[in-house]
Coordinates of N, CA, C and O in Angstrom, one line a residue:
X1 N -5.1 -1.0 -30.5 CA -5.6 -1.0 -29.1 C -6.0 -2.4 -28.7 O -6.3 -3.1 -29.6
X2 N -5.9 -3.3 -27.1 CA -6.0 -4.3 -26.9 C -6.9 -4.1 -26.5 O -6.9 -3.3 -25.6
X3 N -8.4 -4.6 -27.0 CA -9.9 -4.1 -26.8 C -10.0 -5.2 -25.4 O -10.5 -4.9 -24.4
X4 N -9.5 -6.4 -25.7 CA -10.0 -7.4 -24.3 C -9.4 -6.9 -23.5 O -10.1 -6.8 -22.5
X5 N -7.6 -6.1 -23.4 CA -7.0 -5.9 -22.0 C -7.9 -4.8 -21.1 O -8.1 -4.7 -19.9
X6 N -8.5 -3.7 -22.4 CA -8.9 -2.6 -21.9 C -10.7 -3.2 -21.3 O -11.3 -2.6 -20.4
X7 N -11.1 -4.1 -21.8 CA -12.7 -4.6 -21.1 C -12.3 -4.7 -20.0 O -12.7 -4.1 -19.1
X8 N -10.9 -6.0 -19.7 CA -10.9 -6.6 -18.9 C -10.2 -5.4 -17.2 O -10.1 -5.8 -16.1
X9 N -10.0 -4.4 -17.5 CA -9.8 -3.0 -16.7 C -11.0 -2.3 -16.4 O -11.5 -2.2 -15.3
X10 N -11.5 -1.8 -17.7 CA -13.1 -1.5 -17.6 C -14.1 -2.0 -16.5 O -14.8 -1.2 -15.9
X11 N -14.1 -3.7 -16.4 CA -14.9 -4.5 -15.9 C -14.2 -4.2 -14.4 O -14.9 -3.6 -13.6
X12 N -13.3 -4.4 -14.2 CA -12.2 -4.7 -12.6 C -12.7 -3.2 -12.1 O -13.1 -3.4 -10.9
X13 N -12.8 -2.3 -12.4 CA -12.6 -0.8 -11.8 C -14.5 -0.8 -11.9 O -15.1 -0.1 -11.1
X14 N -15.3 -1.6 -12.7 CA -16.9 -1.3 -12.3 C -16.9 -2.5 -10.4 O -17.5 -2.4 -9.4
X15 N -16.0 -3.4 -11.0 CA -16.0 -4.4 -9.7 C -16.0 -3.7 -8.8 O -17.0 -3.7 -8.1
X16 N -14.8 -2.7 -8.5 CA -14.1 -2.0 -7.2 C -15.0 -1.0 -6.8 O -15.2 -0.6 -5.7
X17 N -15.7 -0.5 -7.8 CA -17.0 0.5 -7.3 C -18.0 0.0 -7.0 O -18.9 0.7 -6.6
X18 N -18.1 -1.7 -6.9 CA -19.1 -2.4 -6.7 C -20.6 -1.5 -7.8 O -21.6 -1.0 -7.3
X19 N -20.3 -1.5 -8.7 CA -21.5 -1.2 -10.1 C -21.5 -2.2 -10.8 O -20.6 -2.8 -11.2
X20 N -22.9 -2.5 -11.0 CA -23.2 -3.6 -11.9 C -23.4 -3.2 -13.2 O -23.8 -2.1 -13.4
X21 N -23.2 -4.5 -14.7 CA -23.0 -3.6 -15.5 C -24.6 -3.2 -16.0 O -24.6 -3.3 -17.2
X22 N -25.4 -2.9 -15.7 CA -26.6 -2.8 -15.6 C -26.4 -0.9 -15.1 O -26.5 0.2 -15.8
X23 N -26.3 -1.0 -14.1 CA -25.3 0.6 -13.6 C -24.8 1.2 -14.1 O -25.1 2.4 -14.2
X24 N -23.8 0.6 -14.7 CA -22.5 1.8 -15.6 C -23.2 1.8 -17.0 O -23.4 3.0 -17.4
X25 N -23.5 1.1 -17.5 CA -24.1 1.3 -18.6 C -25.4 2.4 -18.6 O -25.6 3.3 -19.5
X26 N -26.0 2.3 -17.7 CA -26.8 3.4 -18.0 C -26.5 4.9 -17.7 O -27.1 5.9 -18.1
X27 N -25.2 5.0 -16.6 CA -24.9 5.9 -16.2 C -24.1 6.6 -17.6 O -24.3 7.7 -18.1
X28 N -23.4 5.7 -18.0 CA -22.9 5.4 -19.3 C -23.8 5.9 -20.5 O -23.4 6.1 -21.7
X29 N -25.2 6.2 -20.2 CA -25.8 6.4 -21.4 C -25.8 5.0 -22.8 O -26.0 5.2 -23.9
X30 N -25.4 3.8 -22.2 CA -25.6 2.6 -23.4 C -25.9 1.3 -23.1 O -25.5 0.7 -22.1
X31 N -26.6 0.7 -23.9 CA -27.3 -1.0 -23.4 C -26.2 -1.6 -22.5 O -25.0 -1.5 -22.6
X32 N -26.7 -2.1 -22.0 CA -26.1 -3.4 -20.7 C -25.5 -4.0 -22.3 O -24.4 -3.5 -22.7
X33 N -26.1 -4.9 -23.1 CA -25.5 -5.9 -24.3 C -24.3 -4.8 -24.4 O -23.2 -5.1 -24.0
X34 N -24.5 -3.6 -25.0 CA -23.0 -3.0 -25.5 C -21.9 -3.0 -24.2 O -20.7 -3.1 -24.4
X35 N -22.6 -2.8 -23.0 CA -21.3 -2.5 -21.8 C -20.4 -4.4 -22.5 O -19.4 -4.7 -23.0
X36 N -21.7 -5.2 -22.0 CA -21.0 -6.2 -22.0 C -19.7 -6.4 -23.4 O -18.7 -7.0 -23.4
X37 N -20.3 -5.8 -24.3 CA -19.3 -6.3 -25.7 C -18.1 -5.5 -25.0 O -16.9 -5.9 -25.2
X38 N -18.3 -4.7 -24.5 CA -16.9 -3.5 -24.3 C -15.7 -4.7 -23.8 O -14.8 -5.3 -24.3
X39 N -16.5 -4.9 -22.4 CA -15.9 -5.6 -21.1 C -15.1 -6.9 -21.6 O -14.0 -7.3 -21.2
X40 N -16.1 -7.7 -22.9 CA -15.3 -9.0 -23.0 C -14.5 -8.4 -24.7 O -14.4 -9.1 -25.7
X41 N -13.9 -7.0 -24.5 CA -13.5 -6.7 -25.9 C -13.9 -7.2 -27.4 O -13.1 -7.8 -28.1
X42 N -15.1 -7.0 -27.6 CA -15.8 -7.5 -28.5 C -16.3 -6.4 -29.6 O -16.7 -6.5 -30.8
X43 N -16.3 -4.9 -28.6 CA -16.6 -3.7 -29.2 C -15.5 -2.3 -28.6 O -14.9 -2.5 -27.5
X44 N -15.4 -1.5 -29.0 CA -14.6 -0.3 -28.5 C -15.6 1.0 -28.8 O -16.4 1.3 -29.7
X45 N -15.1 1.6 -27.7 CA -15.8 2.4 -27.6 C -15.0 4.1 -28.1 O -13.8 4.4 -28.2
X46 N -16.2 4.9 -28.4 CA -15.8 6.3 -29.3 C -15.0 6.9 -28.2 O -15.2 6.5 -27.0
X47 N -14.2 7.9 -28.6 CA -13.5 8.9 -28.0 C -14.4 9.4 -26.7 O -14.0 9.2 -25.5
X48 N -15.6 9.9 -26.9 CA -15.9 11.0 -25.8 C -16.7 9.9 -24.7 O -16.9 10.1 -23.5
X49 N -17.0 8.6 -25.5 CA -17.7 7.7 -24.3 C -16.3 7.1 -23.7 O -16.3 7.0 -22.4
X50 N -15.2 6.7 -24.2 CA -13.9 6.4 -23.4 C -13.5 7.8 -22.3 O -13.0 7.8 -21.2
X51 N -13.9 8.9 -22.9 CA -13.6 10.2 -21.4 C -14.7 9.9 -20.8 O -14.5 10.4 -19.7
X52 N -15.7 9.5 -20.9 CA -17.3 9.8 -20.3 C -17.3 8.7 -19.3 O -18.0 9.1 -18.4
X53 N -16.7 7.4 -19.1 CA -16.4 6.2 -18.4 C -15.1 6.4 -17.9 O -14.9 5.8 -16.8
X54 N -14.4 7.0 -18.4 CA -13.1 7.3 -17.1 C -13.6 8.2 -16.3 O -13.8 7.9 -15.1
X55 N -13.9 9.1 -16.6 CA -14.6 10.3 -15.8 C -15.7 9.4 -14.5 O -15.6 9.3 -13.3
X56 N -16.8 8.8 -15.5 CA -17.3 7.9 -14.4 C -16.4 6.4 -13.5 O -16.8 6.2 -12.3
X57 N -15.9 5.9 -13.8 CA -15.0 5.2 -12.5 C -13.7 6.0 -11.9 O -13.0 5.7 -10.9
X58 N -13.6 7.4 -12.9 CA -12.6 8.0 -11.6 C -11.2 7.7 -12.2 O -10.3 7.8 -11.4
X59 N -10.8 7.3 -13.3 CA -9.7 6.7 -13.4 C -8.9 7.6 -14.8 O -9.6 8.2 -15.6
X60 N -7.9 7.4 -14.8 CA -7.7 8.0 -15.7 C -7.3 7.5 -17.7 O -6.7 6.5 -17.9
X61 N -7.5 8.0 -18.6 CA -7.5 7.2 -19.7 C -6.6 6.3 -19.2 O -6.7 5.3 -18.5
X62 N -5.3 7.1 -19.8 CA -3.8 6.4 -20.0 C -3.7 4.8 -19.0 O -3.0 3.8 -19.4
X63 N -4.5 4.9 -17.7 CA -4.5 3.4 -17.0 C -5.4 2.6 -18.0 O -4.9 1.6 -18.6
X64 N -6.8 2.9 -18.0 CA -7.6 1.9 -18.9 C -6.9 1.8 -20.4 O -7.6 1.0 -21.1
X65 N -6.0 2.1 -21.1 CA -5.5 1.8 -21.9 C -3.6 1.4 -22.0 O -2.9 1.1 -22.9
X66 N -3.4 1.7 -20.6 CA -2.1 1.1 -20.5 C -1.6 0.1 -21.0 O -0.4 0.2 -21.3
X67 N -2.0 -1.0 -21.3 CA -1.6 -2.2 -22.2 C -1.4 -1.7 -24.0 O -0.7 -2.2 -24.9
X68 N -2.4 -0.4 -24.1 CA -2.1 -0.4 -25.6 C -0.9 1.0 -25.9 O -0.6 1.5 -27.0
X69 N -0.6 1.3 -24.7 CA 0.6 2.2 -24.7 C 1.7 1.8 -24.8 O 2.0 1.0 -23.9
X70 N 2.8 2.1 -26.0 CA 4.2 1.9 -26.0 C 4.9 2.4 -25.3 O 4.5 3.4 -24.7
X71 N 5.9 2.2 -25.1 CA 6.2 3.1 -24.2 C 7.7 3.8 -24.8 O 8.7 3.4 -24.1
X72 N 8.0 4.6 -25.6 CA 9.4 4.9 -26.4 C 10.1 5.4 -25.9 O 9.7 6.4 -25.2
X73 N 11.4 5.0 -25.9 CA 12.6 6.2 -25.0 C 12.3 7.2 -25.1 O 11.6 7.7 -25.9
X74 N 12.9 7.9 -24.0 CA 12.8 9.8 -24.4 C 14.2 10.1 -24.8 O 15.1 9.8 -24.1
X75 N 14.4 10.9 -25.9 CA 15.1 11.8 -26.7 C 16.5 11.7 -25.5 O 17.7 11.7 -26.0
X76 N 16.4 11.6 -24.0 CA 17.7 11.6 -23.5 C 18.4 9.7 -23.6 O 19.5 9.2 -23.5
X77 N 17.4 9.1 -23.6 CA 17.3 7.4 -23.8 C 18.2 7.0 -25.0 O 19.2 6.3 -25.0
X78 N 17.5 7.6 -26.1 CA 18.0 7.8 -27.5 C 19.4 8.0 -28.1 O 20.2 7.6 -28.9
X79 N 19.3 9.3 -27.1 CA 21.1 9.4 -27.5 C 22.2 8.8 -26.4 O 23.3 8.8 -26.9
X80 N 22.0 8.3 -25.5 CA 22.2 6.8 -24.3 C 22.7 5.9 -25.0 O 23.7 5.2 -24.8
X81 N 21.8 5.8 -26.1 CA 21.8 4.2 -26.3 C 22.6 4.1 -28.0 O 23.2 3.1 -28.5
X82 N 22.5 5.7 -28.7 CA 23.1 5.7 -29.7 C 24.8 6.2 -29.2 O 25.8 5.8 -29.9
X83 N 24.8 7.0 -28.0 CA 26.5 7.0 -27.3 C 26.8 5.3 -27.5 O 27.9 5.1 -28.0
X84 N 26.3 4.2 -27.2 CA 26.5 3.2 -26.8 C 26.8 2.5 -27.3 O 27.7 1.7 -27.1
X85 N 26.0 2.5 -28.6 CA 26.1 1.7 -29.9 C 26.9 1.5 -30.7 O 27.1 0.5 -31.5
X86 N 27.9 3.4 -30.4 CA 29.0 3.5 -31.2 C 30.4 3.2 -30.7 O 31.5 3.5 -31.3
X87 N 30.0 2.4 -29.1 CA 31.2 2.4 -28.9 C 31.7 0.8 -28.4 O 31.0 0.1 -27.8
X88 N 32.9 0.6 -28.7 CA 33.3 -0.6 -28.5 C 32.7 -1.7 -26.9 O 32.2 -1.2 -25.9
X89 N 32.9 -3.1 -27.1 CA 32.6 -3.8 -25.9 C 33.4 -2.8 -25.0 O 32.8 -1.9 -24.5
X90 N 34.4 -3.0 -24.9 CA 35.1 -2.5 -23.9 C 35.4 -1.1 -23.3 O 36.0 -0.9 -22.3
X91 N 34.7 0.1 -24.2 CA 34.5 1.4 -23.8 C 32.5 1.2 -23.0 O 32.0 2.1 -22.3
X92 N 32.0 0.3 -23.5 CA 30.5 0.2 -22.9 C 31.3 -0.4 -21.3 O 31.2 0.5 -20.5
X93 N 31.7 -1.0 -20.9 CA 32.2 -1.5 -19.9 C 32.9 -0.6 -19.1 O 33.3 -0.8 -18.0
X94 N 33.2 0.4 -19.7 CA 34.0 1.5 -18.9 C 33.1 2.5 -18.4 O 33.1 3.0 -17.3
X95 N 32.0 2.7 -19.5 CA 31.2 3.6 -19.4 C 30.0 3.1 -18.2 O 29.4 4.0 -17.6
X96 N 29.8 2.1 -18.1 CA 28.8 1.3 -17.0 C 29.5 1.5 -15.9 O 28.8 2.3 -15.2
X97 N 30.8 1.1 -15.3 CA 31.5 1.3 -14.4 C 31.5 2.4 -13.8 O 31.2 2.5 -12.6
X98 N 32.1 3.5 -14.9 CA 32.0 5.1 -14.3 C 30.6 5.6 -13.8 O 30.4 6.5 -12.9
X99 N 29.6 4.9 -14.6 CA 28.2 5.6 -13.8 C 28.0 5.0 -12.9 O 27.2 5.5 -12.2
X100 N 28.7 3.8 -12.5 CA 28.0 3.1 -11.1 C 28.9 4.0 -10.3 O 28.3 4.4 -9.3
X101 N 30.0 4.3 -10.4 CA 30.6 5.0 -9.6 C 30.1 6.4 -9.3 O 29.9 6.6 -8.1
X102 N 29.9 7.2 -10.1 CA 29.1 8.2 -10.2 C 28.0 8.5 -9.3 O 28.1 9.3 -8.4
X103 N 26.8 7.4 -9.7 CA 25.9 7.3 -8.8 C 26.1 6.6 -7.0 O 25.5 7.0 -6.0
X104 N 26.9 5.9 -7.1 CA 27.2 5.6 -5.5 C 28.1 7.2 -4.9 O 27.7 7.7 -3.9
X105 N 29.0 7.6 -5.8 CA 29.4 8.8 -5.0 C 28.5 10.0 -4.7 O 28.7 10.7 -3.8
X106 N 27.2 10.0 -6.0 CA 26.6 11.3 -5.7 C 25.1 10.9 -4.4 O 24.5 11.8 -3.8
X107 N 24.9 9.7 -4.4 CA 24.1 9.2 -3.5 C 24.5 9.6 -1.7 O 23.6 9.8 -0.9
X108 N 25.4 9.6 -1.6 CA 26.1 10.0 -0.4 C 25.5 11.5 0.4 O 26.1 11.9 1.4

């Protein structure tokens, strides 16, 4: 997990509520010093206080930890890319072609 990207989200979303960390921290139920370790990623926080702090700025996990999400093809990506792999320069070039075509004809 990128503990600084996720402070520095943490911190921006108490900004936009205009809460000080004096505020969330207690709403928070924890010392101002711990908000602050959060914010300059210095500490991380447990499972139910990361739902307990999205819940209070309104936001949802998956955004405050978006930086520590991968993001992996999906199973239709996979086989895309394994069609692709197995097939020569010049059948990938045919095959790019036909989808542009594809999609400009079905766009219509």
């Amino acid at each position: 997990m990128n503990r600084t990207a996720l402070g520095t989200r943490i911190r921006q979303e108490r900004l936009n509520q205009n809460l000080t960390q004096e505020q969330l921290a207690e709403k928070l139920n924890v010392s101002t010093t711990y908000m602050g370790y959060i914010e300059r990623g210095e500490r991380t926080l447990t499972l139910s206080k990361l739902i307990d702090l999205a819940n209070l700025l309104d936001v949802s996990i998956d955004y405050l930890l978006m930086d520590s999400i991968s993001s992996s093809p999906s199973s239709r990506e996979k086989l895309w890319l394994k069609l692709l792999s197995s097939a020569s320069e010049a059948e990938q070039e045919l095959i790019l072609e036909m989808a542009k075509l594809i999609l400009k004809h079905s766009a219509k």
